[in-house]
Amino acid sequence: MIRRTVVLFLAALLPLLAGAGQAQATGYRYWSFWERDGGAWTYATQGPSLARPSDGDVQGFRFSVSEDSADAAKPRGTADFAAICAGTPPRDGEKRVALVIDFGTPADAPAGEAPPAGRTACARVSPDATTADALAAVAKPLRYDTSALLCAIAGYPEKGCGEQVSGENVPAPGEKDTPNPSGSSGSSDSSDSSDSPGSSDSSGSSDGGPSLGLVAGIAVVVLLGAAATWQVRRRG
C-alpha cells in the first residue's frame, strides 16, 4: 500500500517538475511592424515589403524582445500624421507616409549596444511604394536576412536578427513601456527617392526562476503525499 502511495505521489509530482523548464519564458529579439488605426496601434497583418500604405497613413516599428505578436511591445509616443508630416507638403504624383521608429529600451538591446532615441519621419514616396520603400527613404541603412526578415533600421542593431532570448533575459513587463526619450515628437523629411519572429515573461518571475504557481503546486503535492503516507501508516 505504501509503495502504491509513493508511486501516485511521484506521478503527480513529475509533471510539475517537467514544467519548471517551461516556466522560463522564451522570447525573440526583433523589429515588429504596426499600423495606426485612429489613436491605437494594431499589429500589422502583412510584412513591410508587402504593405502598401495610403497617403496620410501612420505606421510604426518597435524593437523589443517578445514571445509572440500578442506579447509584442507597441511603438511609444502620440504623434499623429499631422504632427509628423507638418513640414512635408503634399506633392502631385507622390504620397506621404508618417513613420514612428521606436528603438526600444536598454533591456531589449543586444549585449554591448544601446538603443538610439526614438524618431518620427515623413516619407514622401511614389503612389505604389510599400512601407519598406518608405522606411528605406528615411531610415537607412536597413539590414535584412536571407529570408527578407527586417533585422536593423538605421543600422540598429549592428548584429543579430530575430534571435532567441532565454527566459532570464526577457524584459519584465514594466521595462517594455518606459517613456520614449524622444517622445516620438520629432520629424524628418525624406528624400524624393524610394528604395522591405517573442518581451515580458508573463508567466513567471523576471529572474527566470520557477514561477510562484509552480512552487505552490509542488508544495501542495508534497503535503498531499505526506498526508497519504501518514494515513497508510496509521491504518497499518
PDB file of C-alpha atoms in Angstrom:
ATOM      1  CA  MET A   1       0.000   0.000   0.000  1.00  0.00           C
ATOM      2  CA  ILE A   2       2.858   2.347   0.890  1.00  0.00           C
ATOM      3  CA  ARG A   3       4.547   1.582  -2.443  1.00  0.00           C
ATOM      4  CA  ARG A   4       1.348   2.450  -4.289  1.00  0.00           C
ATOM      5  CA  THR A   5       1.102   5.751  -2.420  1.00  0.00           C
ATOM      6  CA  VAL A   6       4.687   6.638  -3.325  1.00  0.00           C
ATOM      7  CA  VAL A   7       4.028   5.833  -6.994  1.00  0.00           C
ATOM      8  CA  LEU A   8       0.938   8.031  -7.052  1.00  0.00           C
ATOM      9  CA  PHE A   9       2.867  10.807  -5.329  1.00  0.00           C
ATOM     10  CA  LEU A  10       5.671  10.700  -7.894  1.00  0.00           C
ATOM     11  CA  ALA A  11       3.175  10.566 -10.756  1.00  0.00           C
ATOM     12  CA  ALA A  12       1.640  13.821  -9.536  1.00  0.00           C
ATOM     13  CA  LEU A  13       4.995  15.480  -8.869  1.00  0.00           C
ATOM     14  CA  LEU A  14       6.812  14.716 -12.137  1.00  0.00           C
ATOM     15  CA  PRO A  15       4.568  16.840 -14.414  1.00  0.00           C
ATOM     16  CA  LEU A  16       5.176  19.838 -12.183  1.00  0.00           C
ATOM     17  CA  LEU A  17       8.930  19.293 -12.242  1.00  0.00           C
ATOM     18  CA  ALA A  18       8.833  18.910 -16.012  1.00  0.00           C
ATOM     19  CA  GLY A  19       7.010  22.210 -16.262  1.00  0.00           C
ATOM     20  CA  ALA A  20       9.777  24.017 -14.402  1.00  0.00           C
ATOM     21  CA  GLY A  21      11.746  24.404 -17.594  1.00  0.00           C
ATOM     22  CA  GLN A  22       8.703  25.718 -19.415  1.00  0.00           C
ATOM     23  CA  ALA A  23       8.117  28.337 -16.714  1.00  0.00           C
ATOM     24  CA  GLN A  24      11.065  30.301 -18.087  1.00  0.00           C
ATOM     25  CA  ALA A  25       9.600  32.227 -20.990  1.00  0.00           C
ATOM     26  CA  THR A  26      11.482  32.323 -24.258  1.00  0.00           C
ATOM     27  CA  GLY A  27      11.337  35.407 -26.403  1.00  0.00           C
ATOM     28  CA  TYR A  28      12.739  36.702 -29.680  1.00  0.00           C
ATOM     29  CA  ARG A  29      14.562  39.979 -30.270  1.00  0.00           C
ATOM     30  CA  TYR A  30      13.207  41.616 -33.418  1.00  0.00           C
ATOM     31  CA  TRP A  31      11.559  44.601 -35.102  1.00  0.00           C
ATOM     32  CA  SER A  32       7.760  44.394 -35.024  1.00  0.00           C
ATOM     33  CA  PHE A  33       5.627  46.256 -37.566  1.00  0.00           C
ATOM     34  CA  TRP A  34       2.491  48.230 -36.607  1.00  0.00           C
ATOM     35  CA  GLU A  35      -0.280  50.285 -38.186  1.00  0.00           C
ATOM     36  CA  ARG A  36      -2.040  53.241 -36.529  1.00  0.00           C
ATOM     37  CA  ASP A  37      -5.816  52.909 -36.557  1.00  0.00           C
ATOM     38  CA  GLY A  38      -7.164  56.153 -35.201  1.00  0.00           C
ATOM     39  CA  GLY A  39      -5.357  56.581 -31.892  1.00  0.00           C
ATOM     40  CA  ALA A  40      -4.478  52.903 -31.410  1.00  0.00           C
ATOM     41  CA  TRP A  41      -1.700  50.676 -32.722  1.00  0.00           C
ATOM     42  CA  THR A  42      -2.586  47.334 -34.315  1.00  0.00           C
ATOM     43  CA  TYR A  43      -0.118  44.607 -35.229  1.00  0.00           C
ATOM     44  CA  ALA A  44       0.310  44.581 -38.997  1.00  0.00           C
ATOM     45  CA  THR A  45      -1.101  41.577 -40.854  1.00  0.00           C
ATOM     46  CA  GLN A  46       1.394  41.966 -43.697  1.00  0.00           C
ATOM     47  CA  GLY A  47       5.116  42.493 -43.730  1.00  0.00           C
ATOM     48  CA  PRO A  48       6.519  45.926 -44.648  1.00  0.00           C
ATOM     49  CA  SER A  49       7.630  44.661 -48.060  1.00  0.00           C
ATOM     50  CA  LEU A  50       4.004  43.773 -48.943  1.00  0.00           C
ATOM     51  CA  ALA A  51       2.013  46.504 -47.199  1.00  0.00           C
ATOM     52  CA  ARG A  52       1.174  49.485 -49.426  1.00  0.00           C
ATOM     53  CA  PRO A  53       0.074  52.382 -47.226  1.00  0.00           C
ATOM     54  CA  SER A  54      -2.105  55.195 -48.479  1.00  0.00           C
ATOM     55  CA  ASP A  55      -1.313  58.870 -48.324  1.00  0.00           C
ATOM     56  CA  GLY A  56      -1.898  60.005 -44.747  1.00  0.00           C
ATOM     57  CA  ASP A  57      -1.258  56.628 -43.088  1.00  0.00           C
ATOM     58  CA  VAL A  58       0.816  56.263 -39.924  1.00  0.00           C
ATOM     59  CA  GLN A  59       2.914  53.139 -39.484  1.00  0.00           C
ATOM     60  CA  GLY A  60       5.353  52.159 -36.776  1.00  0.00           C
ATOM     61  CA  PHE A  61       8.241  49.882 -35.926  1.00  0.00           C
ATOM     62  CA  ARG A  62       9.295  48.755 -32.444  1.00  0.00           C
ATOM     63  CA  PHE A  63      12.429  46.844 -31.469  1.00  0.00           C
ATOM     64  CA  SER A  64      11.860  44.610 -28.456  1.00  0.00           C
ATOM     65  CA  VAL A  65      12.056  41.125 -27.001  1.00  0.00           C
ATOM     66  CA  SER A  66       8.662  39.430 -27.328  1.00  0.00           C
ATOM     67  CA  GLU A  67       7.254  35.918 -27.096  1.00  0.00           C
ATOM     68  CA  ASP A  68       4.786  36.465 -29.942  1.00  0.00           C
ATOM     69  CA  SER A  69       2.640  39.113 -31.629  1.00  0.00           C
ATOM     70  CA  ALA A  70       0.201  39.197 -28.694  1.00  0.00           C
ATOM     71  CA  ASP A  71       3.075  39.995 -26.358  1.00  0.00           C
ATOM     72  CA  ALA A  72       4.893  42.437 -28.655  1.00  0.00           C
ATOM     73  CA  ALA A  73       5.558  45.952 -27.373  1.00  0.00           C
ATOM     74  CA  LYS A  74       3.923  48.789 -29.311  1.00  0.00           C
ATOM     75  CA  PRO A  75       5.673  51.912 -30.566  1.00  0.00           C
ATOM     76  CA  ARG A  76       5.614  54.659 -27.959  1.00  0.00           C
ATOM     77  CA  GLY A  77       4.553  58.265 -28.480  1.00  0.00           C
ATOM     78  CA  THR A  78       1.385  60.044 -29.538  1.00  0.00           C
ATOM     79  CA  ALA A  79       2.467  61.947 -32.652  1.00  0.00           C
ATOM     80  CA  ASP A  80      -0.089  61.697 -35.470  1.00  0.00           C
ATOM     81  CA  PHE A  81       0.159  62.244 -39.212  1.00  0.00           C
ATOM     82  CA  ALA A  82      -0.479  65.976 -38.995  1.00  0.00           C
ATOM     83  CA  ALA A  83       2.348  66.427 -36.492  1.00  0.00           C
ATOM     84  CA  ILE A  84       4.827  64.129 -38.203  1.00  0.00           C
ATOM     85  CA  CYS A  85       4.290  65.421 -41.730  1.00  0.00           C
ATOM     86  CA  ALA A  86       3.671  69.077 -40.871  1.00  0.00           C
ATOM     87  CA  GLY A  87       6.919  70.099 -42.543  1.00  0.00           C
ATOM     88  CA  THR A  88       6.430  67.940 -45.642  1.00  0.00           C
ATOM     89  CA  PRO A  89       3.911  69.482 -48.027  1.00  0.00           C
ATOM     90  CA  PRO A  90       1.978  67.239 -50.431  1.00  0.00           C
ATOM     91  CA  ARG A  91       3.244  66.878 -53.977  1.00  0.00           C
ATOM     92  CA  ASP A  92       1.498  65.672 -57.131  1.00  0.00           C
ATOM     93  CA  GLY A  93       2.358  62.096 -58.049  1.00  0.00           C
ATOM     94  CA  GLU A  94       3.600  61.203 -54.566  1.00  0.00           C
ATOM     95  CA  LYS A  95       2.171  60.109 -51.236  1.00  0.00           C
ATOM     96  CA  ARG A  96       3.233  60.876 -47.690  1.00  0.00           C
ATOM     97  CA  VAL A  97       3.574  58.150 -45.055  1.00  0.00           C
ATOM     98  CA  ALA A  98       4.248  59.001 -41.414  1.00  0.00           C
ATOM     99  CA  LEU A  99       6.622  56.599 -39.667  1.00  0.00           C
ATOM    100  CA  VAL A 100       7.242  56.117 -35.943  1.00  0.00           C
ATOM    101  CA  ILE A 101      10.513  54.291 -35.236  1.00  0.00           C
ATOM    102  CA  ASP A 102      10.963  53.111 -31.647  1.00  0.00           C
ATOM    103  CA  PHE A 103      14.362  51.545 -30.958  1.00  0.00           C
ATOM    104  CA  GLY A 104      13.178  50.019 -27.688  1.00  0.00           C
ATOM    105  CA  THR A 105      14.652  50.070 -24.192  1.00  0.00           C
ATOM    106  CA  PRO A 106      18.108  49.157 -22.850  1.00  0.00           C
ATOM    107  CA  ALA A 107      16.558  45.920 -21.555  1.00  0.00           C
ATOM    108  CA  ASP A 108      15.712  44.967 -25.156  1.00  0.00           C
ATOM    109  CA  ALA A 109      19.128  45.831 -26.553  1.00  0.00           C
ATOM    110  CA  PRO A 110      21.660  43.177 -27.564  1.00  0.00           C
ATOM    111  CA  ALA A 111      24.751  42.908 -25.379  1.00  0.00           C
ATOM    112  CA  GLY A 112      27.124  45.794 -25.920  1.00  0.00           C
ATOM    113  CA  GLU A 113      24.592  48.002 -27.730  1.00  0.00           C
ATOM    114  CA  ALA A 114      22.418  50.910 -26.624  1.00  0.00           C
ATOM    115  CA  PRO A 115      19.168  51.889 -28.357  1.00  0.00           C
ATOM    116  CA  PRO A 116      19.144  55.268 -30.125  1.00  0.00           C
ATOM    117  CA  ALA A 117      16.450  57.776 -29.258  1.00  0.00           C
ATOM    118  CA  GLY A 118      13.158  57.119 -30.982  1.00  0.00           C
ATOM    119  CA  ARG A 119      12.270  59.192 -34.009  1.00  0.00           C
ATOM    120  CA  THR A 120       9.464  60.029 -36.384  1.00  0.00           C
ATOM    121  CA  ALA A 121       9.788  60.736 -40.091  1.00  0.00           C
ATOM    122  CA  CYS A 122       7.587  61.673 -43.005  1.00  0.00           C
ATOM    123  CA  ALA A 123       8.428  59.660 -46.120  1.00  0.00           C
ATOM    124  CA  ARG A 124       7.391  61.108 -49.455  1.00  0.00           C
ATOM    125  CA  VAL A 125       7.328  58.263 -51.972  1.00  0.00           C
ATOM    126  CA  SER A 126       5.650  57.092 -55.172  1.00  0.00           C
ATOM    127  CA  PRO A 127       1.959  56.103 -55.003  1.00  0.00           C
ATOM    128  CA  ASP A 128       2.699  52.378 -55.362  1.00  0.00           C
ATOM    129  CA  ALA A 129       5.505  52.324 -52.768  1.00  0.00           C
ATOM    130  CA  THR A 130       5.468  49.798 -49.950  1.00  0.00           C
ATOM    131  CA  THR A 131       6.138  50.505 -46.302  1.00  0.00           C
ATOM    132  CA  ALA A 132       9.610  49.079 -46.838  1.00  0.00           C
ATOM    133  CA  ASP A 133      10.188  51.667 -49.554  1.00  0.00           C
ATOM    134  CA  ALA A 134       9.044  54.451 -47.235  1.00  0.00           C
ATOM    135  CA  LEU A 135      11.291  53.177 -44.455  1.00  0.00           C
ATOM    136  CA  ALA A 136      14.263  52.995 -46.801  1.00  0.00           C
ATOM    137  CA  ALA A 137      13.673  56.615 -47.788  1.00  0.00           C
ATOM    138  CA  VAL A 138      14.109  57.927 -44.247  1.00  0.00           C
ATOM    139  CA  ALA A 139      15.955  55.385 -42.062  1.00  0.00           C
ATOM    140  CA  LYS A 140      18.904  53.868 -43.893  1.00  0.00           C
ATOM    141  CA  PRO A 141      20.862  51.718 -43.524  1.00  0.00           C
ATOM    142  CA  LEU A 142      18.414  48.840 -43.336  1.00  0.00           C
ATOM    143  CA  ARG A 143      19.539  45.241 -42.907  1.00  0.00           C
ATOM    144  CA  TYR A 144      17.673  42.066 -43.882  1.00  0.00           C
ATOM    145  CA  ASP A 145      18.457  38.375 -43.509  1.00  0.00           C
ATOM    146  CA  THR A 146      18.329  35.799 -46.306  1.00  0.00           C
ATOM    147  CA  SER A 147      14.602  35.285 -45.631  1.00  0.00           C
ATOM    148  CA  ALA A 148      13.893  39.017 -46.074  1.00  0.00           C
ATOM    149  CA  LEU A 149      13.283  39.474 -42.337  1.00  0.00           C
ATOM    150  CA  LEU A 150      13.934  43.061 -41.283  1.00  0.00           C
ATOM    151  CA  CYS A 151      16.948  42.917 -38.959  1.00  0.00           C
ATOM    152  CA  ALA A 152      18.057  46.530 -38.498  1.00  0.00           C
ATOM    153  CA  ILE A 153      16.716  50.049 -39.004  1.00  0.00           C
ATOM    154  CA  ALA A 154      19.169  52.949 -39.247  1.00  0.00           C
ATOM    155  CA  GLY A 155      21.905  50.435 -38.527  1.00  0.00           C
ATOM    156  CA  TYR A 156      20.394  49.251 -35.225  1.00  0.00           C
ATOM    157  CA  PRO A 157      21.130  46.691 -34.021  1.00  0.00           C
ATOM    158  CA  GLU A 158      24.545  46.109 -35.533  1.00  0.00           C
ATOM    159  CA  LYS A 159      24.264  42.326 -35.266  1.00  0.00           C
ATOM    160  CA  GLY A 160      21.629  39.658 -34.788  1.00  0.00           C
ATOM    161  CA  CYS A 161      18.255  39.055 -36.370  1.00  0.00           C
ATOM    162  CA  GLY A 162      15.253  37.584 -34.608  1.00  0.00           C
ATOM    163  CA  GLU A 163      17.485  35.608 -32.262  1.00  0.00           C
ATOM    164  CA  GLN A 164      16.025  33.619 -29.388  1.00  0.00           C
ATOM    165  CA  VAL A 165      16.414  35.074 -25.905  1.00  0.00           C
ATOM    166  CA  SER A 166      16.358  32.898 -22.804  1.00  0.00           C
ATOM    167  CA  GLY A 167      13.796  33.451 -20.084  1.00  0.00           C
ATOM    168  CA  GLU A 168      16.259  35.063 -17.671  1.00  0.00           C
ATOM    169  CA  ASN A 169      16.978  37.770 -20.248  1.00  0.00           C
ATOM    170  CA  VAL A 170      13.382  38.532 -21.258  1.00  0.00           C
ATOM    171  CA  PRO A 171      12.490  42.056 -20.054  1.00  0.00           C
ATOM    172  CA  ALA A 172       9.945  42.386 -17.262  1.00  0.00           C
ATOM    173  CA  PRO A 173       6.553  43.881 -18.242  1.00  0.00           C
ATOM    174  CA  GLY A 174       7.360  47.303 -16.776  1.00  0.00           C
ATOM    175  CA  GLU A 175      10.556  47.569 -18.791  1.00  0.00           C
ATOM    176  CA  LYS A 176       8.761  47.391 -22.135  1.00  0.00           C
ATOM    177  CA  ASP A 177       6.780  50.604 -21.909  1.00  0.00           C
ATOM    178  CA  THR A 178       9.140  53.050 -20.263  1.00  0.00           C
ATOM    179  CA  PRO A 179       8.821  56.554 -21.731  1.00  0.00           C
ATOM    180  CA  ASN A 180      10.470  57.085 -25.079  1.00  0.00           C
ATOM    181  CA  PRO A 181      13.362  59.532 -24.640  1.00  0.00           C
ATOM    182  CA  SER A 182      12.379  61.339 -27.822  1.00  0.00           C
ATOM    183  CA  GLY A 183       8.642  61.268 -27.135  1.00  0.00           C
ATOM    184  CA  SER A 184       8.280  60.396 -30.824  1.00  0.00           C
ATOM    185  CA  SER A 185       7.603  64.023 -31.460  1.00  0.00           C
ATOM    186  CA  GLY A 186      10.413  64.944 -33.803  1.00  0.00           C
ATOM    187  CA  SER A 187      10.177  64.599 -37.551  1.00  0.00           C
ATOM    188  CA  SER A 188      12.477  64.428 -40.526  1.00  0.00           C
ATOM    189  CA  ASP A 189      11.733  64.992 -44.164  1.00  0.00           C
ATOM    190  CA  SER A 190      12.548  62.262 -46.676  1.00  0.00           C
ATOM    191  CA  SER A 191      14.234  62.489 -49.999  1.00  0.00           C
ATOM    192  CA  ASP A 192      12.195  62.110 -53.156  1.00  0.00           C
ATOM    193  CA  SER A 193      13.681  58.684 -53.926  1.00  0.00           C
ATOM    194  CA  SER A 194      12.284  55.352 -52.746  1.00  0.00           C
ATOM    195  CA  ASP A 195      14.214  52.072 -52.346  1.00  0.00           C
ATOM    196  CA  SER A 196      11.433  45.916 -47.026  1.00  0.00           C
ATOM    197  CA  PRO A 197       9.915  36.301 -35.076  1.00  0.00           C
ATOM    198  CA  GLY A 198       8.667  36.860 -28.630  1.00  0.00           C
ATOM    199  CA  SER A 199       9.048  40.958 -24.158  1.00  0.00           C
ATOM    200  CA  SER A 200       7.991  40.224 -20.856  1.00  0.00           C
ATOM    201  CA  ASP A 201       7.870  36.948 -19.011  1.00  0.00           C
ATOM    202  CA  SER A 202       4.121  36.904 -18.467  1.00  0.00           C
ATOM    203  CA  SER A 203       4.041  33.565 -16.672  1.00  0.00           C
ATOM    204  CA  GLY A 204       6.892  33.784 -14.201  1.00  0.00           C
ATOM    205  CA  SER A 205       9.353  35.937 -12.360  1.00  0.00           C
ATOM    206  CA  SER A 206      11.705  38.198 -14.256  1.00  0.00           C
ATOM    207  CA  ASP A 207      14.815  36.429 -12.927  1.00  0.00           C
ATOM    208  CA  GLY A 208      13.998  33.283 -14.896  1.00  0.00           C
ATOM    209  CA  GLY A 209      13.334  31.137 -11.814  1.00  0.00           C
ATOM    210  CA  PRO A 210      10.309  28.890 -11.242  1.00  0.00           C
ATOM    211  CA  SER A 211       7.015  30.730 -11.060  1.00  0.00           C
ATOM    212  CA  LEU A 212       5.183  31.171  -7.766  1.00  0.00           C
ATOM    213  CA  GLY A 213       2.396  28.933  -9.048  1.00  0.00           C
ATOM    214  CA  LEU A 214       4.844  26.142  -9.768  1.00  0.00           C
ATOM    215  CA  VAL A 215       6.393  26.319  -6.294  1.00  0.00           C
ATOM    216  CA  ALA A 216       2.940  26.347  -4.699  1.00  0.00           C
ATOM    217  CA  GLY A 217       1.875  23.364  -6.795  1.00  0.00           C
ATOM    218  CA  ILE A 218       4.891  21.329  -5.738  1.00  0.00           C
ATOM    219  CA  ALA A 219       4.262  22.226  -2.103  1.00  0.00           C
ATOM    220  CA  VAL A 220       0.651  21.033  -2.362  1.00  0.00           C
ATOM    221  CA  VAL A 221       1.690  17.729  -3.901  1.00  0.00           C
ATOM    222  CA  VAL A 222       4.320  17.199  -1.196  1.00  0.00           C
ATOM    223  CA  LEU A 223       1.760  17.849   1.526  1.00  0.00           C
ATOM    224  CA  LEU A 224      -0.770  15.504  -0.065  1.00  0.00           C
ATOM    225  CA  GLY A 225       1.869  12.806  -0.414  1.00  0.00           C
ATOM    226  CA  ALA A 226       2.911  13.164   3.204  1.00  0.00           C
ATOM    227  CA  ALA A 227      -0.701  13.027   4.348  1.00  0.00           C
ATOM    228  CA  ALA A 228      -1.374   9.899   2.310  1.00  0.00           C
ATOM    229  CA  THR A 229       1.732   8.167   3.705  1.00  0.00           C
ATOM    230  CA  TRP A 230       0.729   9.088   7.270  1.00  0.00           C
ATOM    231  CA  GLN A 231      -2.768   7.711   6.698  1.00  0.00           C
ATOM    232  CA  VAL A 232      -1.398   4.436   5.364  1.00  0.00           C
ATOM    233  CA  ARG A 233       0.926   4.005   8.312  1.00  0.00           C
ATOM    234  CA  ARG A 234      -1.940   4.810  10.695  1.00  0.00           C
ATOM    235  CA  ARG A 235      -4.106   2.124   9.152  1.00  0.00           C
ATOM    236  CA  GLY A 236      -1.188  -0.308   9.366  1.00  0.00           C
TER     237      GLY A 236
END
